[in-house]
Coordinates of C-alpha atoms in Angstrom, one line a residue:
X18 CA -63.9 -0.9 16.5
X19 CA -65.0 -3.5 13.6
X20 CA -65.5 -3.7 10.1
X21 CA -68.8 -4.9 8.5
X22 CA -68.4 -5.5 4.2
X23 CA -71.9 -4.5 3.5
X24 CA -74.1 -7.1 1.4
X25 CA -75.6 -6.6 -1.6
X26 CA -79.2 -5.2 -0.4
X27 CA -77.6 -3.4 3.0
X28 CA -78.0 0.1 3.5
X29 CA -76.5 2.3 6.5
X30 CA -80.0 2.2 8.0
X31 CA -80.6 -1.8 7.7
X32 CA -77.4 -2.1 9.1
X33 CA -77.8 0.0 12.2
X34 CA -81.3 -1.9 12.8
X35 CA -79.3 -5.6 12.2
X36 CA -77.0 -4.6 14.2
X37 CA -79.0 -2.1 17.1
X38 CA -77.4 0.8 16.7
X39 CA -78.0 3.8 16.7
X40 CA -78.2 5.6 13.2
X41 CA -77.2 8.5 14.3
X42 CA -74.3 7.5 16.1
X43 CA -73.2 4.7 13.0
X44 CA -73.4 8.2 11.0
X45 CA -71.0 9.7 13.1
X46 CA -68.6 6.5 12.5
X47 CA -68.5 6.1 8.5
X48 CA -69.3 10.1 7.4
X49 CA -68.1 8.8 4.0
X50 CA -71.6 7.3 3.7
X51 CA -73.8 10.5 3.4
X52 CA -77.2 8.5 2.4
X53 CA -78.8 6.3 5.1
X54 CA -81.1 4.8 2.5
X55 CA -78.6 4.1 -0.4
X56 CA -77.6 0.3 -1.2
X57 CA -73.9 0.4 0.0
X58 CA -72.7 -2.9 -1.1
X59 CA -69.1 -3.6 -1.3
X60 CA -68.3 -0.8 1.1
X61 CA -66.8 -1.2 4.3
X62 CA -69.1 0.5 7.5
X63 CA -67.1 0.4 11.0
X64 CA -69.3 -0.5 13.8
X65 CA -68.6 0.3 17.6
X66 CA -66.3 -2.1 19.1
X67 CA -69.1 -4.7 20.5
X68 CA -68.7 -8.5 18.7
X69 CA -70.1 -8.8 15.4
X70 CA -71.6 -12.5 15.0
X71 CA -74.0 -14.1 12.9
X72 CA -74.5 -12.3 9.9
X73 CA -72.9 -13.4 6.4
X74 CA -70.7 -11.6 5.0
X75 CA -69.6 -10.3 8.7
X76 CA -65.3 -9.3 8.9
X77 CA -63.9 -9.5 12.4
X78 CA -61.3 -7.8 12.4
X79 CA -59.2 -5.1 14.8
X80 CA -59.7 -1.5 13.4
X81 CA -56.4 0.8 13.5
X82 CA -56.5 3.6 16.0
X83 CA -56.4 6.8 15.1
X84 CA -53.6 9.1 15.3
X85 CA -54.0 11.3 18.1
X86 CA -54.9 15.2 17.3
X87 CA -51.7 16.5 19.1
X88 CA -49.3 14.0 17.0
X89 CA -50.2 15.5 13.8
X90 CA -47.6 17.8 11.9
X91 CA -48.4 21.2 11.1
X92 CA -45.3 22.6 9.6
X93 CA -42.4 20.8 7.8
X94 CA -40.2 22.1 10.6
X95 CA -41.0 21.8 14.5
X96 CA -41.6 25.5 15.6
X97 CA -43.0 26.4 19.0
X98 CA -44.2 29.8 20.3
X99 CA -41.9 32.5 21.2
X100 CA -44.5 32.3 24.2
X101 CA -43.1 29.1 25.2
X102 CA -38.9 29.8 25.0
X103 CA -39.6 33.0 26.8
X104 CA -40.3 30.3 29.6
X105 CA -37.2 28.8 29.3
X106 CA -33.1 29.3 29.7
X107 CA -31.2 28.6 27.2
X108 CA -27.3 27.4 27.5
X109 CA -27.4 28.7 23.8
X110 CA -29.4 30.7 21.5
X111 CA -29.3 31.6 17.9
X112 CA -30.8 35.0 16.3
X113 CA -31.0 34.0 12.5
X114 CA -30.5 31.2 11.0
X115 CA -28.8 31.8 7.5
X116 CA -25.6 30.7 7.2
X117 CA -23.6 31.8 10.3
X118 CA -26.7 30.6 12.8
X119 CA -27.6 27.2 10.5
X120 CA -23.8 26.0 11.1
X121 CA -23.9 27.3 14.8
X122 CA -27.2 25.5 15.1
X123 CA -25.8 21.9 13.8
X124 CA -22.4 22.3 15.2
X125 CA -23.4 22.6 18.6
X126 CA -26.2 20.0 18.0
X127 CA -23.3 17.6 16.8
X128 CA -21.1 18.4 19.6
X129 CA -24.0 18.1 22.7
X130 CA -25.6 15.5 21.2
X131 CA -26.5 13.3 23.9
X132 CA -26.5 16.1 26.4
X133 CA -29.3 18.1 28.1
X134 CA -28.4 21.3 26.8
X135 CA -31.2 23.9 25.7
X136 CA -30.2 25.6 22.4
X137 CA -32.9 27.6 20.9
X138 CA -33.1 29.8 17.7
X139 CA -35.2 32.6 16.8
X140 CA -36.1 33.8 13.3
X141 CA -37.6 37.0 12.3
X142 CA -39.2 35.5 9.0
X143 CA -41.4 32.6 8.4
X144 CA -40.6 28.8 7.7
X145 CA -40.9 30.3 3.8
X146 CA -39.5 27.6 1.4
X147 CA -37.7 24.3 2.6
X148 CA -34.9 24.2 0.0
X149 CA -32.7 26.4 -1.8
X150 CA -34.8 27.9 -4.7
X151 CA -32.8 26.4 -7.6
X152 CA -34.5 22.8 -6.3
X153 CA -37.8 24.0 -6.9
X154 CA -38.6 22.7 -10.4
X155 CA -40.5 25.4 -11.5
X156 CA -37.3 27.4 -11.5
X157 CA -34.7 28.1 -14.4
X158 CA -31.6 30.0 -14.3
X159 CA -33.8 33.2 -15.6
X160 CA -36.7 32.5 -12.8
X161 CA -33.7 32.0 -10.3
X162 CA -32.4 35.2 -11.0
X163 CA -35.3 37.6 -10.2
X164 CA -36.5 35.4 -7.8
X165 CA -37.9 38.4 -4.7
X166 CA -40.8 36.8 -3.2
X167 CA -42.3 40.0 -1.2
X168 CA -43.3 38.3 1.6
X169 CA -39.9 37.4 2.6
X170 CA -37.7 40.3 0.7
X171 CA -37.0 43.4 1.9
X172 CA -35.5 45.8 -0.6
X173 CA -34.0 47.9 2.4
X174 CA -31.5 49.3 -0.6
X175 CA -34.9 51.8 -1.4
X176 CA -34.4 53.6 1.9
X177 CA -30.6 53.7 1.6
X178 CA -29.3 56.1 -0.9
X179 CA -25.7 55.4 -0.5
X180 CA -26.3 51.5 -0.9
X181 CA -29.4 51.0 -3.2
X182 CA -28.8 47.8 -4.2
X183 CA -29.5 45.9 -0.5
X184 CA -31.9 43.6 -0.1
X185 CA -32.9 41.7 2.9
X186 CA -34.1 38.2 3.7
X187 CA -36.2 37.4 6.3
X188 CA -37.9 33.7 5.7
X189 CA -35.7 30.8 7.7
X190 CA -32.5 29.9 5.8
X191 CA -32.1 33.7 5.1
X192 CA -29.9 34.1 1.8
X193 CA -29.0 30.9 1.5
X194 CA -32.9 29.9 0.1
X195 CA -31.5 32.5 -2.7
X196 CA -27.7 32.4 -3.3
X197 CA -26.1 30.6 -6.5
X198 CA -24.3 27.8 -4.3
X199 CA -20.8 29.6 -5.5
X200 CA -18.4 28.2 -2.6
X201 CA -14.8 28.9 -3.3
X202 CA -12.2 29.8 -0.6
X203 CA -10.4 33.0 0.5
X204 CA -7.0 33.6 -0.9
X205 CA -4.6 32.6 0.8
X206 CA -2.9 36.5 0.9
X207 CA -6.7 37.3 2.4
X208 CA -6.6 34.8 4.9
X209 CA -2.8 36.2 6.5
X210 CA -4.2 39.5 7.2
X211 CA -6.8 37.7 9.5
X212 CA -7.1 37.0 13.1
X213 CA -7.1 33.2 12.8
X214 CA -4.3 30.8 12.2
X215 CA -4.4 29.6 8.2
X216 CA -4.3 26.4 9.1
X217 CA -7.2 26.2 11.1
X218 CA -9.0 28.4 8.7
X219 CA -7.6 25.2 6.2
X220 CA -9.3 22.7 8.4
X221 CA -12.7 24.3 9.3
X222 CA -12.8 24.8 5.3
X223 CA -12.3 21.0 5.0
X224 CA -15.7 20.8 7.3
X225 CA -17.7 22.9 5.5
X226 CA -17.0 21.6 1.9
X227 CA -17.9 18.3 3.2
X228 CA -21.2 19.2 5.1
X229 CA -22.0 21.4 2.5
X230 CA -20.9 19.0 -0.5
X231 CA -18.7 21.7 -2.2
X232 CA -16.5 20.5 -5.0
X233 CA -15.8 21.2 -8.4
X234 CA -17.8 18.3 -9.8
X235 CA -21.0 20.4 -11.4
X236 CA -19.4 21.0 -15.0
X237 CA -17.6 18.0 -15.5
X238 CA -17.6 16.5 -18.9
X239 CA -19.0 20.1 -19.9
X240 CA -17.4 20.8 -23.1
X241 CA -18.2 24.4 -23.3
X242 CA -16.4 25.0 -19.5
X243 CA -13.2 22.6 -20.8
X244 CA -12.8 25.0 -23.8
X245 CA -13.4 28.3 -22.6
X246 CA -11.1 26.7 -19.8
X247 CA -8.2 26.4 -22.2
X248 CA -8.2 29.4 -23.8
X249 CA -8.3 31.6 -20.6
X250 CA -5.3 29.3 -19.8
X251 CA -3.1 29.7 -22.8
X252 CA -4.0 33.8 -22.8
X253 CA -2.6 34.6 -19.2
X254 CA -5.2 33.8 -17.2
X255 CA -3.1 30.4 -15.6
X256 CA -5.3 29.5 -12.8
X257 CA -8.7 29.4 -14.4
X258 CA -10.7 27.0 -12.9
X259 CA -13.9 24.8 -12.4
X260 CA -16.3 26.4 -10.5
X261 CA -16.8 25.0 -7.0
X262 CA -20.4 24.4 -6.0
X263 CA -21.9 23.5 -3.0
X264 CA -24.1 21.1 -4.6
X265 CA -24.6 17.2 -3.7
X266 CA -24.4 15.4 -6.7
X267 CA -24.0 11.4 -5.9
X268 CA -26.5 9.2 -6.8
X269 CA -29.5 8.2 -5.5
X270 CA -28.1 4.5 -3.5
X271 CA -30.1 2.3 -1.1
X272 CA -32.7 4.6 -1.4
X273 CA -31.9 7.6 -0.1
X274 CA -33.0 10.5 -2.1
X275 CA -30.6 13.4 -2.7
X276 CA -34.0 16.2 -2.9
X277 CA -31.8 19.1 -1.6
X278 CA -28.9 19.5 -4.5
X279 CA -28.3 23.2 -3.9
X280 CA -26.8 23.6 -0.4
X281 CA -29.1 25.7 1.8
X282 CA -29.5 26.0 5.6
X283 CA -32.1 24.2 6.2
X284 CA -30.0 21.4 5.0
X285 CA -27.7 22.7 8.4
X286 CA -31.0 22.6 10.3
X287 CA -32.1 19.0 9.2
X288 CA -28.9 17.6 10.1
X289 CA -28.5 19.6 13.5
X290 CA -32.2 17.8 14.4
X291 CA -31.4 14.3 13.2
X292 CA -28.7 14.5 15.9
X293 CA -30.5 16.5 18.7
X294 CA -34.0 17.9 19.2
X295 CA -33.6 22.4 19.6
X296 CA -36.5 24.6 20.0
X297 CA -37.0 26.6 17.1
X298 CA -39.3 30.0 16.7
X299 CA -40.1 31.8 13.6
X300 CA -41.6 35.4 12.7
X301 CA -40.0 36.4 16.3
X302 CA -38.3 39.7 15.7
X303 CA -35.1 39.5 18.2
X304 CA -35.3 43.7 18.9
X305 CA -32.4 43.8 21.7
X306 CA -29.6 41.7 23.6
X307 CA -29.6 42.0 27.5
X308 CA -27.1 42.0 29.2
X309 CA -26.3 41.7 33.3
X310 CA -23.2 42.3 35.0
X311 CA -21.1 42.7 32.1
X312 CA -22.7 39.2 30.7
X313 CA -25.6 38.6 27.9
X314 CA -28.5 37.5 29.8
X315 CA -30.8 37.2 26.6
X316 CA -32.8 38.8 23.8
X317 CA -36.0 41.1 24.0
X318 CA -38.2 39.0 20.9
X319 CA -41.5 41.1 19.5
X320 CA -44.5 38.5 18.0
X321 CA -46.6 40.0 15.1
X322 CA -49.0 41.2 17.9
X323 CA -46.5 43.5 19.3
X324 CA -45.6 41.5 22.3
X325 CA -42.3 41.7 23.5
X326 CA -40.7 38.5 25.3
X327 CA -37.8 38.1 27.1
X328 CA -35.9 35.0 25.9
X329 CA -33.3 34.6 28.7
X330 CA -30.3 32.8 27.5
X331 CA -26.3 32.3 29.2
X332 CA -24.9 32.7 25.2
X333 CA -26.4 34.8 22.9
X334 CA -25.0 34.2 18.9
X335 CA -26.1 36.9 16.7
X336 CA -26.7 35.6 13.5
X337 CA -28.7 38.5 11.6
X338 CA -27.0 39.8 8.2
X339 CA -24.5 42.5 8.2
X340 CA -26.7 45.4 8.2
X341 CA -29.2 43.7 11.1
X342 CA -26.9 42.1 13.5
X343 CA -25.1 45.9 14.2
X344 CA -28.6 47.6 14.5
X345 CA -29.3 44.9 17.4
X346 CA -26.0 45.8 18.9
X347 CA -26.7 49.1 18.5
X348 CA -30.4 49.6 19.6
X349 CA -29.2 47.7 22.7
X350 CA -26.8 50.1 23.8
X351 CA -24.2 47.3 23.5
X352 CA -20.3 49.3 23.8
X353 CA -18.0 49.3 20.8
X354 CA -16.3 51.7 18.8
X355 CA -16.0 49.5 15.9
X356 CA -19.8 48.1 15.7
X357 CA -21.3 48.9 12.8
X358 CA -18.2 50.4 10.8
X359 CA -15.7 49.3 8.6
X360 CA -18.6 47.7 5.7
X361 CA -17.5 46.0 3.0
X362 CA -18.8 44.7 -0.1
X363 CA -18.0 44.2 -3.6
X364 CA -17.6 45.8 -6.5
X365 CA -19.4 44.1 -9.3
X366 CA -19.1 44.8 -13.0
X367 CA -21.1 42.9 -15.2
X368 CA -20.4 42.4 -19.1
X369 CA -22.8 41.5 -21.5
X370 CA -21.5 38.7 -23.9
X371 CA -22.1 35.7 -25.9
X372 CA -20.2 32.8 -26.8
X373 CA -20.4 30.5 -30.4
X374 CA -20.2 27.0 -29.2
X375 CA -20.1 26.0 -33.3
X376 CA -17.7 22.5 -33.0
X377 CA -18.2 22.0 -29.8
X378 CA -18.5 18.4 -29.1
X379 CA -21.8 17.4 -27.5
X380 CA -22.4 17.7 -24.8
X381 CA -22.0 20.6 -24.3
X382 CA -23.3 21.3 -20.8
X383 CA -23.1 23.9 -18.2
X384 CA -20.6 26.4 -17.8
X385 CA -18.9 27.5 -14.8
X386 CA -15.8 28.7 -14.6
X387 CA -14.2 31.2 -12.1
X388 CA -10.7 33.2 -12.0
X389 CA -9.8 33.3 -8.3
X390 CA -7.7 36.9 -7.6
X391 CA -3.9 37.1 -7.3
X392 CA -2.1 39.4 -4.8
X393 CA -1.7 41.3 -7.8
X394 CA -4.3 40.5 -9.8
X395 CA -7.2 41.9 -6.8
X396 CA -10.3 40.7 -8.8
X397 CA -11.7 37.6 -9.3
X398 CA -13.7 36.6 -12.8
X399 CA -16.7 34.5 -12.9
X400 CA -18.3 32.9 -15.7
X401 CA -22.0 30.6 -16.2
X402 CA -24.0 29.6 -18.6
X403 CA -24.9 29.0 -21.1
X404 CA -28.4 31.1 -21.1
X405 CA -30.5 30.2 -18.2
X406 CA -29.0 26.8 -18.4
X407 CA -26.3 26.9 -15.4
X408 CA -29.4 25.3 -13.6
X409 CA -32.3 24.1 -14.6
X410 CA -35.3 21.9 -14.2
X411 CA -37.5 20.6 -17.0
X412 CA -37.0 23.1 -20.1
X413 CA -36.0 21.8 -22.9
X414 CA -32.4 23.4 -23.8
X415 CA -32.8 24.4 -27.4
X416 CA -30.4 23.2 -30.4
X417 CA -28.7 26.6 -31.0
X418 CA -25.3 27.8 -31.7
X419 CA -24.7 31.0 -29.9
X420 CA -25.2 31.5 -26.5
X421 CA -25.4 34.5 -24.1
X422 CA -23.4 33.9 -20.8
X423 CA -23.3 35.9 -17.6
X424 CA -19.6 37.3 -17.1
X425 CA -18.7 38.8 -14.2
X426 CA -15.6 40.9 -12.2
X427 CA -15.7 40.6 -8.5
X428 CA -13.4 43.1 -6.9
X429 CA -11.2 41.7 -3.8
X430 CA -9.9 45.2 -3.1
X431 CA -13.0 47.3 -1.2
X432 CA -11.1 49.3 1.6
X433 CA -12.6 48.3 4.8
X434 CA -13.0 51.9 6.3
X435 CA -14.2 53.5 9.3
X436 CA -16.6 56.3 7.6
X437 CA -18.6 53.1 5.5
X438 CA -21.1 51.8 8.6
X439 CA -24.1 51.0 9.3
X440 CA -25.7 53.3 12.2
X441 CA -29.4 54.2 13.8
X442 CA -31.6 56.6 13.1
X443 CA -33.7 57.4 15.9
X444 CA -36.1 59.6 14.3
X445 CA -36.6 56.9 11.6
X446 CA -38.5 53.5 13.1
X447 CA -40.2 50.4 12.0
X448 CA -43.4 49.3 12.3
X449 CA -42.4 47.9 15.9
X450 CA -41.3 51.1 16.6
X451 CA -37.4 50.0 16.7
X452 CA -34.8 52.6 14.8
X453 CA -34.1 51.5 11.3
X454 CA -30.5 50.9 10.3
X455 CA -28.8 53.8 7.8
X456 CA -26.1 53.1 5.7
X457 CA -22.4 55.5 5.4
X458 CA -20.9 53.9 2.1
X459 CA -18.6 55.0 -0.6
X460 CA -15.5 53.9 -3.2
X461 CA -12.2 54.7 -2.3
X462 CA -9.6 56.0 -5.1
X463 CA -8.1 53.1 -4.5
X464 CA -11.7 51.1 -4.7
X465 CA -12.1 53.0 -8.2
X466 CA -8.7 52.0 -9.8
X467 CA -9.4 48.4 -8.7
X468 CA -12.2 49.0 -10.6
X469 CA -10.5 50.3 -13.6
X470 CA -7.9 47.3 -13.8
X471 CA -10.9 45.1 -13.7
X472 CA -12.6 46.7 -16.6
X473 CA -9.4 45.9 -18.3
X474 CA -9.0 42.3 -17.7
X475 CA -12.6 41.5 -18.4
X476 CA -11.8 42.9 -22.2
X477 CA -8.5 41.0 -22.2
X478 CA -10.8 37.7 -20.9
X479 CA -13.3 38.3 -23.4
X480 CA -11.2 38.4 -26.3
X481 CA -9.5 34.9 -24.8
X482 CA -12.5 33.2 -24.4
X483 CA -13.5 34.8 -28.2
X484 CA -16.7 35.8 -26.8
X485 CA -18.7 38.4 -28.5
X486 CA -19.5 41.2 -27.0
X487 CA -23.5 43.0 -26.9
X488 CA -26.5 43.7 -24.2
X489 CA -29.5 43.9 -24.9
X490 CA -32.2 46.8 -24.9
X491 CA -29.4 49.2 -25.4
X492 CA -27.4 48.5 -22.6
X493 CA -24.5 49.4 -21.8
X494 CA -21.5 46.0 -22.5
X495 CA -19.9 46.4 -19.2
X496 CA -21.7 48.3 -16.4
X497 CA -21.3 48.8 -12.4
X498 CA -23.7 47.3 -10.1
X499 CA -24.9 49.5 -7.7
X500 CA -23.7 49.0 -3.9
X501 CA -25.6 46.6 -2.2
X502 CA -26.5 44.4 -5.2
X503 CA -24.1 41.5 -4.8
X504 CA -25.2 40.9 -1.6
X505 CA -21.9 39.9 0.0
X506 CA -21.8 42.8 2.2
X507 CA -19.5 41.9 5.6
X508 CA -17.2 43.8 8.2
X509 CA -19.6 45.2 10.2
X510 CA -18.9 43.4 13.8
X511 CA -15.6 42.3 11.9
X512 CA -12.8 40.2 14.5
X513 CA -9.4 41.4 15.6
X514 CA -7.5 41.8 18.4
X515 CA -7.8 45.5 19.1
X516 CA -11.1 46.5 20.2
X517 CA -10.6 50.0 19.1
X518 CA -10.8 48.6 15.2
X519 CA -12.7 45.7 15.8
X520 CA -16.3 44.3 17.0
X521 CA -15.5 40.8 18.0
X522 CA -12.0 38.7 19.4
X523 CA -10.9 35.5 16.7
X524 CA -13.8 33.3 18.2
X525 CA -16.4 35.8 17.2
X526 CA -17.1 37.1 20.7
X527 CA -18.2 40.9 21.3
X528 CA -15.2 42.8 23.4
X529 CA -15.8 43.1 26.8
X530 CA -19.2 41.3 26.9
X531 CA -19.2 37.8 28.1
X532 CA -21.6 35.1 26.3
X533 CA -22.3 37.7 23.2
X534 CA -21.2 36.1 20.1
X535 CA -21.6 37.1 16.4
X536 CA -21.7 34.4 13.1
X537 CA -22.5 36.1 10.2
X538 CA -20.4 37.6 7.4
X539 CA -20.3 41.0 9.8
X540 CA -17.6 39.3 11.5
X541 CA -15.4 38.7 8.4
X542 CA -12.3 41.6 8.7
X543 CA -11.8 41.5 4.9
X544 CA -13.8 39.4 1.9
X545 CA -11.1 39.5 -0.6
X546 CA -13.0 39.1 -4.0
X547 CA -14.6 35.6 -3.0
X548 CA -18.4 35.2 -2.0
X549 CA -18.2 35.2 1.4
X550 CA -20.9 32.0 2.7
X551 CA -18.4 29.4 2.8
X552 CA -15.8 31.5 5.0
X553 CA -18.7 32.5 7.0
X554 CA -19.7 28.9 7.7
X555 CA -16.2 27.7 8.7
X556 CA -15.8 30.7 11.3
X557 CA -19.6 29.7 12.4
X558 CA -18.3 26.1 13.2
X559 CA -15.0 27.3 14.7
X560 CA -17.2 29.7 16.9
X561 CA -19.3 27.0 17.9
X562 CA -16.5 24.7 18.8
X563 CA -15.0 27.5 21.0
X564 CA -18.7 27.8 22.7
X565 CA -19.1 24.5 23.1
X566 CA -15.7 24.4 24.9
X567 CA -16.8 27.1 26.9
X568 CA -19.7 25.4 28.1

């Protein structure tokens, strides 16, 4: 091709006859002239590749190709039909990818990189959002909180009377696109009771506070967290601390934009295909495992159309949620006295208070502090603000001098028990015709006097911090989520050593079934009163590590 500047009395249609060509065919070349007739001086008309000699004002010049049809992107992630992996074995695939299967996904991609191993992933939701909500800058800590898009969220709680606060996420990235970034470690007394040395659990923390950036780094210099910090400190309440966030905060150097501040797994998934390509599926409904022999030989995948595919696979990690990956296991026939029991979550009271930041030197920034729980202190207290201004974007934080905060008591102490599960109900089905998962859940006496202590020391908190107390709307100060609601449900496929009390052995894999594998917070035996994403991430990595051992 060549470019022609046109002169000042040239129009498409003199140019076609200078040149003999055919007007319809120099239409079809420069469609952003629409009038044959019109004097197009100035503008630039590509001819057909034939010399162009002789006339003034001519350009010879090479014309860039353009980029061919099947190079251009159509989603901010590679996806490719479930059609396609159906035609493929995999040495490794993933069902979800929240948490658990995002650091599965990059942890085996780190350790095969270089290698011709297949590693797929499935997910039952769209490619919804790239980025943990609290990026988007339309969000504020207010927006963030109610944040339920329907066509990802699943209020599953409505169908579940004994655990009405659920929700599920089904968009890639799972809860991760939602959660608050909190990222602190399990106590120590937690971590004994598990099935994993501590000091492995110690170093597969270390990796996932550095790929996920955690640190306590997010209210430094924040006046309103050093003070309240100190006076929790100086009223019995010794090991007060900064928040940890998994949040990266350096700088923008050498240009390389830091567009992802809130951790998320898609961040996992970015880094898992800058090391190695994967094939990745989304809105694939992963229905059943298969299993041969004794051995998982894949998963049973519906598309939106109702076609099931058989994704054949020589390790399967199931990477669902807590109430989803037992409901596979289940609906698969899959052995196990323990799948599905033994549910966990926590108790969650919330108070209603404000604090009078009146002398505090400016500025005085976010607030974050948290409480972690004692062997004899089973709760753990967690405090943000100020307002909606934890995290935000663009709005303008107004020149006031009291300041609601959001104040919680997360209880470490929920009895994992046999009779809280999740089961099947056959007579109750989805739209793909696959039974639905019921929930079994109540709170112990034990559960309820956890509860009662924790009432206690949120009053003896709020009167160290000198916080006032008062909700809104005539609610009540201090009030009970319902079940469900925090979202740090686990313990459903949980790991031990006796497969009469437990799901999974320490490396996450099913008892008796070779190749099956769980990553999730199912797995977790216990949750103490800590959100449960960074220990799930560690055991994900450690899993993978084992796999990729195995392989």
């Amino acid at each position: 091709m060549r470019i022609y500047i046109a002169g000042s009395h040239d129009t498409l249609f003199s140019v076609a006859r200078k040149y003999r060509i055919e007007i319809e065919r120099l239409k079809s070349l420069n469609p952003h002239i629409s009038i044959i007739d019109k004097t197009i001086e100035g503008k630039h008309v590509l001819l057909p590749s034939e010399r162009i000699t002789g006339a003034k004002g001519d350009l010879t010049l090479p014309v860039c190709p353009p980029i061919p049809e099947e190079e251009l992107l159509s989603d901010w992630i590679p996806v490719i039909p479930v059609e396609r992996m159906a035609a493929t074995e995999y040495d490794v695939l993933i069902v979800g990818s929240g948490a658990g299967g995002g650091a599965a996904a990059w942890r085996l991609c780190e350790r095969w990189r270089g290698s011709e191993k297949r590693i797929g992933i499935v997910e039952r939701g769209s490619a919804f959002l790239p980025t943990n909500v609290a990026n988007i800058a339309t969000m504020d800590g207010n927006n963030f909180r109610v944040y339920a898009p329907p066509q990802i969220t699943d209020q599953i709680g409505k169908r579940l009377p004994q655990f009405p606060g659920a929700k599920l996420i089904y968009a890639l990235g799972g809860r991760t696109l939602l959660w608050g970034a909190v990222a602190p470690r399990m106590a120590a007394h937690v971590l004994a009771s598990w099935p994993v040395p501590v000091r492995e659990m110690e170093m597969y923390y270390n990796i996932a506070e550095e790929i996920m950036n955690v640190s306590s780094a997010y209210t430094q210099d924040s006046s309103v967290t050093r003070i309240l910090l100190q006076r929790l400190r100086e009223n019995g309440f010794f090991n007060a601390a900064a928040i940890p966030i998994a949040a990266d905060l350096a700088e923008t150097r050498y240009g390389k934009i830091r567009s992802n501040v809130f951790f998320s797994s898609i961040v996992f998934l970015a880094r898992a295909l800058s090391l190695r390509p994967f094939d990745l599926a989304v809105n694939a409904y992963a229905a059943e495992v298969v299993t041969e022999g004794g051995k998982v030989a894949g998963v049973r995948v519906i598309t939106p159309d109702k076609k099931i595919h058989l994704i054949r696979s020589k390790t399967v990690i199931l990477s669902a949620s807590t109430l989803q990956t037992p409901r596979i296991l289940l609906n698969s026939g899959i052995p196990g006295k323990a799948i599905g029991r033994y549910l966990v979550n926590h108790s969650y009271l919330l108070a209603s208070a404000s604090v009078s930041t009146v002398g505090f030197p400016e500025p005085t920034g976010a607030l974050g502090i948290i409480v972690p729980e004692l062997e004899d202190r089973p709760f753990q207290l967690q405090i943000q603000g100020p307002g909606q201004f934890f995290n935000y974007q663009y709005a303008e934080k107004p020149d006031q001098s009291e300041w609601s905060i959001g104040f919680f008591g997360v209880s470490g102490h929920v009895e994992p028990r046999s009779e809280n599960r999740v089961y099947i109900d056959p007579s109750r089905r989805d739209e793909y015709g696959i039974p639905e998962p019921q929930v079994s859940f109540s709170y112990s006496e034990r559960d309820q006097a956890v509860i009662r202590r924790m009432y206690s020391a949120l009053l003896q908190a709020s009167s160290a911090m000198q916080l006032h107390s008062g909700a809104p709307n005539g609610a009540p100060d201090i009030c009970l989520w319902q079940p469900g609601a925090d979202n740090h449900d686990a313990g459903t496929c949980r790991m031990g050593l006796d497969p009469n009390i437990s799901a999974t052995n320490p490396f996450g894999q099913i008892h008796g079934v070779a190749g099956l594998y769980i990553a999730d917070n199912s797995v977790l035996p216990s949750i103490g009163a800590t959100n449960p994403t960074l220990s799930t991430v560690a055991l994900s990595i450690r899993t993978a590590d084992h796999i990729a051992k195995q392989i």
